[in-house]
mmCIF file with all atom_site columns, C-alpha atoms in Angstrom:
data_model
loop_
_atom_site.group_PDB
_atom_site.id
_atom_site.type_symbol
_atom_site.label_atom_id
_atom_site.label_alt_id
_atom_site.label_comp_id
_atom_site.label_asym_id
_atom_site.label_entity_id
_atom_site.label_seq_id
_atom_site.pdbx_PDB_ins_code
_atom_site.Cartn_x
_atom_site.Cartn_y
_atom_site.Cartn_z
_atom_site.occupancy
_atom_site.B_iso_or_equiv
_atom_site.pdbx_formal_charge
_atom_site.auth_seq_id
_atom_site.auth_comp_id
_atom_site.auth_asym_id
_atom_site.auth_atom_id
_atom_site.pdbx_PDB_model_num
ATOM 1   C CA . MET A 1 1   ? -12.860 35.135 -1.370 1.00 0.00 ? 269 MET A CA 1
ATOM 2   C CA . THR A 1 2   ? -15.454 33.086 0.473  1.00 0.00 ? 270 THR A CA 1
ATOM 3   C CA . ARG A 1 3   ? -14.735 29.400 0.997  1.00 0.00 ? 271 ARG A CA 1
ATOM 4   C CA . LEU A 1 4   ? -17.326 26.761 0.278  1.00 0.00 ? 272 LEU A CA 1
ATOM 5   C CA . PRO A 1 5   ? -18.925 24.933 3.229  1.00 0.00 ? 273 PRO A CA 1
ATOM 6   C CA . PHE A 1 6   ? -17.360 21.674 1.959  1.00 0.00 ? 274 PHE A CA 1
ATOM 7   C CA . THR A 1 7   ? -13.891 23.228 2.214  1.00 0.00 ? 275 THR A CA 1
ATOM 8   C CA . ASP A 1 8   ? -14.514 24.433 5.763  1.00 0.00 ? 276 ASP A CA 1
ATOM 9   C CA . LEU A 1 9   ? -15.846 21.033 6.798  1.00 0.00 ? 277 LEU A CA 1
ATOM 10  C CA . VAL A 1 10  ? -12.869 19.225 5.263  1.00 0.00 ? 278 VAL A CA 1
ATOM 11  C CA . ILE A 1 11  ? -10.483 21.553 7.104  1.00 0.00 ? 279 ILE A CA 1
ATOM 12  C CA . ASP A 1 12  ? -12.324 20.961 10.397 1.00 0.00 ? 280 ASP A CA 1
ATOM 13  C CA . LEU A 1 13  ? -12.301 17.183 9.893  1.00 0.00 ? 281 LEU A CA 1
ATOM 14  C CA . ILE A 1 14  ? -8.587  17.079 9.094  1.00 0.00 ? 282 ILE A CA 1
ATOM 15  C CA . LYS A 1 15  ? -7.865  19.176 12.184 1.00 0.00 ? 283 LYS A CA 1
ATOM 16  C CA . SER A 1 16  ? -9.868  16.632 14.206 1.00 0.00 ? 284 SER A CA 1
ATOM 17  C CA . ILE A 1 17  ? -7.745  13.604 13.261 1.00 0.00 ? 285 ILE A CA 1
ATOM 18  C CA . PRO A 1 18  ? -5.958  12.703 16.504 1.00 0.00 ? 286 PRO A CA 1
ATOM 19  C CA . ALA A 1 19  ? -2.241  12.022 16.725 1.00 0.00 ? 287 ALA A CA 1
ATOM 20  C CA . GLY A 1 20  ? -1.486  8.388  15.978 1.00 0.00 ? 288 GLY A CA 1
ATOM 21  C CA . LYS A 1 21  ? -4.513  8.005  13.721 1.00 0.00 ? 289 LYS A CA 1
ATOM 22  C CA . VAL A 1 22  ? -5.053  8.486  9.983  1.00 0.00 ? 290 VAL A CA 1
ATOM 23  C CA . ALA A 1 23  ? -7.925  9.120  7.607  1.00 0.00 ? 291 ALA A CA 1
ATOM 24  C CA . THR A 1 24  ? -8.192  8.597  3.875  1.00 0.00 ? 292 THR A CA 1
ATOM 25  C CA . TYR A 1 25  ? -8.865  11.246 1.265  1.00 0.00 ? 293 TYR A CA 1
ATOM 26  C CA . GLY A 1 26  ? -12.091 9.481  0.325  1.00 0.00 ? 294 GLY A CA 1
ATOM 27  C CA . GLY A 1 27  ? -13.080 8.965  3.950  1.00 0.00 ? 295 GLY A CA 1
ATOM 28  C CA . ILE A 1 28  ? -12.744 12.674 4.659  1.00 0.00 ? 296 ILE A CA 1
ATOM 29  C CA . ALA A 1 29  ? -14.760 13.452 1.521  1.00 0.00 ? 297 ALA A CA 1
ATOM 30  C CA . ARG A 1 30  ? -17.535 11.062 2.592  1.00 0.00 ? 298 ARG A CA 1
ATOM 31  C CA . MET A 1 31  ? -17.603 12.533 6.093  1.00 0.00 ? 299 MET A CA 1
ATOM 32  C CA . ALA A 1 32  ? -17.944 15.982 4.528  1.00 0.00 ? 300 ALA A CA 1
ATOM 33  C CA . GLY A 1 33  ? -20.871 14.839 2.401  1.00 0.00 ? 301 GLY A CA 1
ATOM 34  C CA . LYS A 1 34  ? -19.230 14.202 -0.991 1.00 0.00 ? 302 LYS A CA 1
ATOM 35  C CA . SER A 1 35  ? -18.677 10.505 -1.524 1.00 0.00 ? 303 SER A CA 1
ATOM 36  C CA . ARG A 1 36  ? -16.698 11.152 -4.711 1.00 0.00 ? 304 ARG A CA 1
ATOM 37  C CA . GLY A 1 37  ? -14.679 14.118 -3.455 1.00 0.00 ? 305 GLY A CA 1
ATOM 38  C CA . ALA A 1 38  ? -11.302 12.515 -2.677 1.00 0.00 ? 306 ALA A CA 1
ATOM 39  C CA . ARG A 1 39  ? -9.460  14.655 -5.225 1.00 0.00 ? 307 ARG A CA 1
ATOM 40  C CA . GLN A 1 40  ? -11.072 17.786 -3.789 1.00 0.00 ? 308 GLN A CA 1
ATOM 41  C CA . VAL A 1 41  ? -9.753  16.775 -0.360 1.00 0.00 ? 309 VAL A CA 1
ATOM 42  C CA . ALA A 1 42  ? -6.254  16.395 -1.832 1.00 0.00 ? 310 ALA A CA 1
ATOM 43  C CA . TYR A 1 43  ? -6.548  19.848 -3.386 1.00 0.00 ? 311 TYR A CA 1
ATOM 44  C CA . ILE A 1 44  ? -7.748  21.361 -0.095 1.00 0.00 ? 312 ILE A CA 1
ATOM 45  C CA . LEU A 1 45  ? -4.825  19.732 1.734  1.00 0.00 ? 313 LEU A CA 1
ATOM 46  C CA . HIS A 1 46  ? -2.397  21.119 -0.826 1.00 0.00 ? 314 HIS A CA 1
ATOM 47  C CA . SER A 1 47  ? -3.942  24.600 -0.733 1.00 0.00 ? 315 SER A CA 1
ATOM 48  C CA . PHE A 1 48  ? -4.636  25.063 2.976  1.00 0.00 ? 316 PHE A CA 1
ATOM 49  C CA . SER A 1 49  ? -2.172  22.922 4.969  1.00 0.00 ? 317 SER A CA 1
ATOM 50  C CA . ALA A 1 50  ? 0.269   25.726 5.705  1.00 0.00 ? 318 ALA A CA 1
ATOM 51  C CA . LYS A 1 51  ? -2.351  28.488 6.115  1.00 0.00 ? 319 LYS A CA 1
ATOM 52  C CA . GLU A 1 52  ? -4.535  26.425 8.441  1.00 0.00 ? 320 GLU A CA 1
ATOM 53  C CA . GLY A 1 53  ? -1.849  24.400 10.220 1.00 0.00 ? 321 GLY A CA 1
ATOM 54  C CA . LEU A 1 54  ? -3.409  21.129 9.074  1.00 0.00 ? 322 LEU A CA 1
ATOM 55  C CA . PRO A 1 55  ? -1.959  17.789 10.184 1.00 0.00 ? 323 PRO A CA 1
ATOM 56  C CA . TRP A 1 56  ? -1.627  16.865 6.507  1.00 0.00 ? 324 TRP A CA 1
ATOM 57  C CA . HIS A 1 57  ? 0.552   13.874 7.314  1.00 0.00 ? 325 HIS A CA 1
ATOM 58  C CA . ARG A 1 58  ? -2.438  12.064 8.850  1.00 0.00 ? 326 ARG A CA 1
ATOM 59  C CA . VAL A 1 59  ? -4.207  11.684 5.502  1.00 0.00 ? 327 VAL A CA 1
ATOM 60  C CA . VAL A 1 60  ? -3.280  8.613  3.441  1.00 0.00 ? 328 VAL A CA 1
ATOM 61  C CA . ASN A 1 61  ? -4.735  6.814  0.452  1.00 0.00 ? 329 ASN A CA 1
ATOM 62  C CA . ARG A 1 62  ? -7.424  4.142  0.548  1.00 0.00 ? 330 ARG A CA 1
ATOM 63  C CA . ALA A 1 63  ? -4.822  1.379  0.518  1.00 0.00 ? 331 ALA A CA 1
ATOM 64  C CA . GLY A 1 64  ? -3.232  2.589  3.769  1.00 0.00 ? 332 GLY A CA 1
ATOM 65  C CA . CYS A 1 65  ? -0.198  3.975  1.970  1.00 0.00 ? 333 CYS A CA 1
ATOM 66  C CA . ILE A 1 66  ? 1.383   7.375  1.585  1.00 0.00 ? 334 ILE A CA 1
ATOM 67  C CA . SER A 1 67  ? 0.494   8.906  -1.775 1.00 0.00 ? 335 SER A CA 1
ATOM 68  C CA . LEU A 1 68  ? 3.448   11.274 -1.967 1.00 0.00 ? 336 LEU A CA 1
ATOM 69  C CA . ARG A 1 69  ? 6.457   10.083 -3.935 1.00 0.00 ? 337 ARG A CA 1
ATOM 70  C CA . PRO A 1 70  ? 9.896   9.597  -2.404 1.00 0.00 ? 338 PRO A CA 1
ATOM 71  C CA . GLY A 1 71  ? 11.749  12.901 -2.525 1.00 0.00 ? 339 GLY A CA 1
ATOM 72  C CA . PHE A 1 72  ? 8.476   14.863 -2.654 1.00 0.00 ? 340 PHE A CA 1
ATOM 73  C CA . GLY A 1 73  ? 7.261   14.621 0.946  1.00 0.00 ? 341 GLY A CA 1
ATOM 74  C CA . TYR A 1 74  ? 6.990   10.849 1.348  1.00 0.00 ? 342 TYR A CA 1
ATOM 75  C CA . GLU A 1 75  ? 9.802   10.601 3.885  1.00 0.00 ? 343 GLU A CA 1
ATOM 76  C CA . GLU A 1 76  ? 8.566   13.531 5.954  1.00 0.00 ? 344 GLU A CA 1
ATOM 77  C CA . GLN A 1 77  ? 5.028   12.146 6.087  1.00 0.00 ? 345 GLN A CA 1
ATOM 78  C CA . LYS A 1 78  ? 6.238   8.683  7.087  1.00 0.00 ? 346 LYS A CA 1
ATOM 79  C CA . ASP A 1 79  ? 8.589   10.098 9.744  1.00 0.00 ? 347 ASP A CA 1
ATOM 80  C CA . ARG A 1 80  ? 5.797   12.224 11.231 1.00 0.00 ? 348 ARG A CA 1
ATOM 81  C CA . LEU A 1 81  ? 3.413   9.269  11.385 1.00 0.00 ? 349 LEU A CA 1
ATOM 82  C CA . ILE A 1 82  ? 6.049   6.994  12.926 1.00 0.00 ? 350 ILE A CA 1
ATOM 83  C CA . SER A 1 83  ? 6.813   9.667  15.542 1.00 0.00 ? 351 SER A CA 1
ATOM 84  C CA . GLU A 1 84  ? 3.109   9.511  16.515 1.00 0.00 ? 352 GLU A CA 1
ATOM 85  C CA . GLY A 1 85  ? 3.252   5.726  16.919 1.00 0.00 ? 353 GLY A CA 1
ATOM 86  C CA . VAL A 1 86  ? 1.884   4.651  13.531 1.00 0.00 ? 354 VAL A CA 1
ATOM 87  C CA . VAL A 1 87  ? 3.508   1.424  12.357 1.00 0.00 ? 355 VAL A CA 1
ATOM 88  C CA . PHE A 1 88  ? 4.078   0.433  8.729  1.00 0.00 ? 356 PHE A CA 1
ATOM 89  C CA . ASP A 1 89  ? 4.552   -3.122 7.489  1.00 0.00 ? 357 ASP A CA 1
ATOM 90  C CA . GLU A 1 90  ? 7.277   -4.305 5.115  1.00 0.00 ? 358 GLU A CA 1
ATOM 91  C CA . LYS A 1 91  ? 5.262   -2.958 2.150  1.00 0.00 ? 359 LYS A CA 1
ATOM 92  C CA . ASP A 1 92  ? 4.927   0.484  3.781  1.00 0.00 ? 360 ASP A CA 1
ATOM 93  C CA . THR A 1 93  ? 1.235   -0.085 4.459  1.00 0.00 ? 361 THR A CA 1
ATOM 94  C CA . LEU A 1 94  ? -0.425  0.749  7.749  1.00 0.00 ? 362 LEU A CA 1
ATOM 95  C CA . ASP A 1 95  ? -3.104  -1.301 9.466  1.00 0.00 ? 363 ASP A CA 1
ATOM 96  C CA . PHE A 1 96  ? -6.481  0.453  9.250  1.00 0.00 ? 364 PHE A CA 1
ATOM 97  C CA . GLY A 1 97  ? -7.728  -1.822 12.032 1.00 0.00 ? 365 GLY A CA 1
ATOM 98  C CA . ARG A 1 98  ? -5.310  -0.088 14.401 1.00 0.00 ? 366 ARG A CA 1
ATOM 99  C CA . PHE A 1 99  ? -4.774  3.359  12.953 1.00 0.00 ? 367 PHE A CA 1
ATOM 100 C CA . LEU A 1 100 ? -7.863  4.460  11.005 1.00 0.00 ? 368 LEU A CA 1
ATOM 101 C CA . TRP A 1 101 ? -9.710  7.322  12.693 1.00 0.00 ? 369 TRP A CA 1
ATOM 102 C CA . ILE A 1 102 ? -13.425 6.641  12.994 1.00 0.00 ? 370 ILE A CA 1
ATOM 103 C CA . PRO A 1 103 ? -15.138 9.829  14.211 1.00 0.00 ? 371 PRO A CA 1
ATOM 104 C CA . GLY A 1 104 ? -18.462 9.907  15.951 1.00 0.00 ? 372 GLY A CA 1
ATOM 105 C CA . PRO A 1 105 ? -21.595 10.519 13.878 1.00 0.00 ? 373 PRO A CA 1
ATOM 106 C CA . GLU A 1 106 ? -21.809 14.113 15.084 1.00 0.00 ? 374 GLU A CA 1
ATOM 107 C CA . GLU A 1 107 ? -18.636 14.911 13.109 1.00 0.00 ? 375 GLU A CA 1
ATOM 108 C CA . CYS A 1 108 ? -19.885 13.526 9.793  1.00 0.00 ? 376 CYS A CA 1
ATOM 109 C CA . GLN A 1 109 ? -22.271 14.636 7.102  1.00 0.00 ? 377 GLN A CA 1
ATOM 110 C CA . GLU A 1 110 ? -22.402 11.133 5.616  1.00 0.00 ? 378 GLU A CA 1
ATOM 111 C CA . THR A 1 111 ? -21.695 7.932  7.526  1.00 0.00 ? 379 THR A CA 1
ATOM 112 C CA . THR A 1 112 ? -20.602 5.504  4.801  1.00 0.00 ? 380 THR A CA 1
ATOM 113 C CA . PRO A 1 113 ? -17.886 3.327  6.360  1.00 0.00 ? 381 PRO A CA 1
ATOM 114 C CA . PRO A 1 114 ? -14.485 3.364  4.651  1.00 0.00 ? 382 PRO A CA 1
ATOM 115 C CA . ARG A 1 115 ? -13.602 0.537  2.301  1.00 0.00 ? 383 ARG A CA 1
ATOM 116 C CA . ASP A 1 116 ? -11.062 -1.919 3.620  1.00 0.00 ? 384 ASP A CA 1
ATOM 117 C CA . ILE A 1 117 ? -8.365  -2.296 1.003  1.00 0.00 ? 385 ILE A CA 1
ATOM 118 C CA . THR A 1 118 ? -5.195  -3.895 2.277  1.00 0.00 ? 386 THR A CA 1
ATOM 119 C CA . SER A 1 119 ? -2.697  -3.647 -0.594 1.00 0.00 ? 387 SER A CA 1
ATOM 120 C CA . CYS A 1 120 ? -1.048  -0.492 -1.890 1.00 0.00 ? 388 CYS A CA 1
ATOM 121 C CA . GLY A 1 121 ? -1.808  0.679  -5.361 1.00 0.00 ? 389 GLY A CA 1
ATOM 122 C CA . GLY A 1 122 ? -4.649  3.171  -4.923 1.00 0.00 ? 390 GLY A CA 1
ATOM 123 C CA . ASN A 1 123 ? -3.612  6.760  -5.319 1.00 0.00 ? 391 ASN A CA 1
ATOM 124 C CA . ASP A 1 124 ? -6.262  9.314  -4.595 1.00 0.00 ? 392 ASP A CA 1
ATOM 125 C CA . SER A 1 125 ? -8.748  8.188  -1.992 1.00 0.00 ? 393 SER A CA 1
#
């Protein structure tokens, strides 16, 4: 089965997130040219992380929080990020000013900057 170009671009972008940095589902979607494709990014992560060796733990929601629930990958994702130097505050939110990956324009299809939302509560972008 042939993959769509969007899927390949999302996979390449996720592989490009450096250690110690994060991206959001919606940010990856925007970079891949689909401003409303956050859920597609989540699906691609779920479907291709193991096959493609994706650093899935570097993708968080738009609030700077881990979307996975405790007992369903939350702890592993947090531990992996902490081991790369990512710091969480007392509300388990990370600082996008320090940890958000901003790629160069050559890596993006669309260059809309990510929204800055500082409280947890978002769930899919």
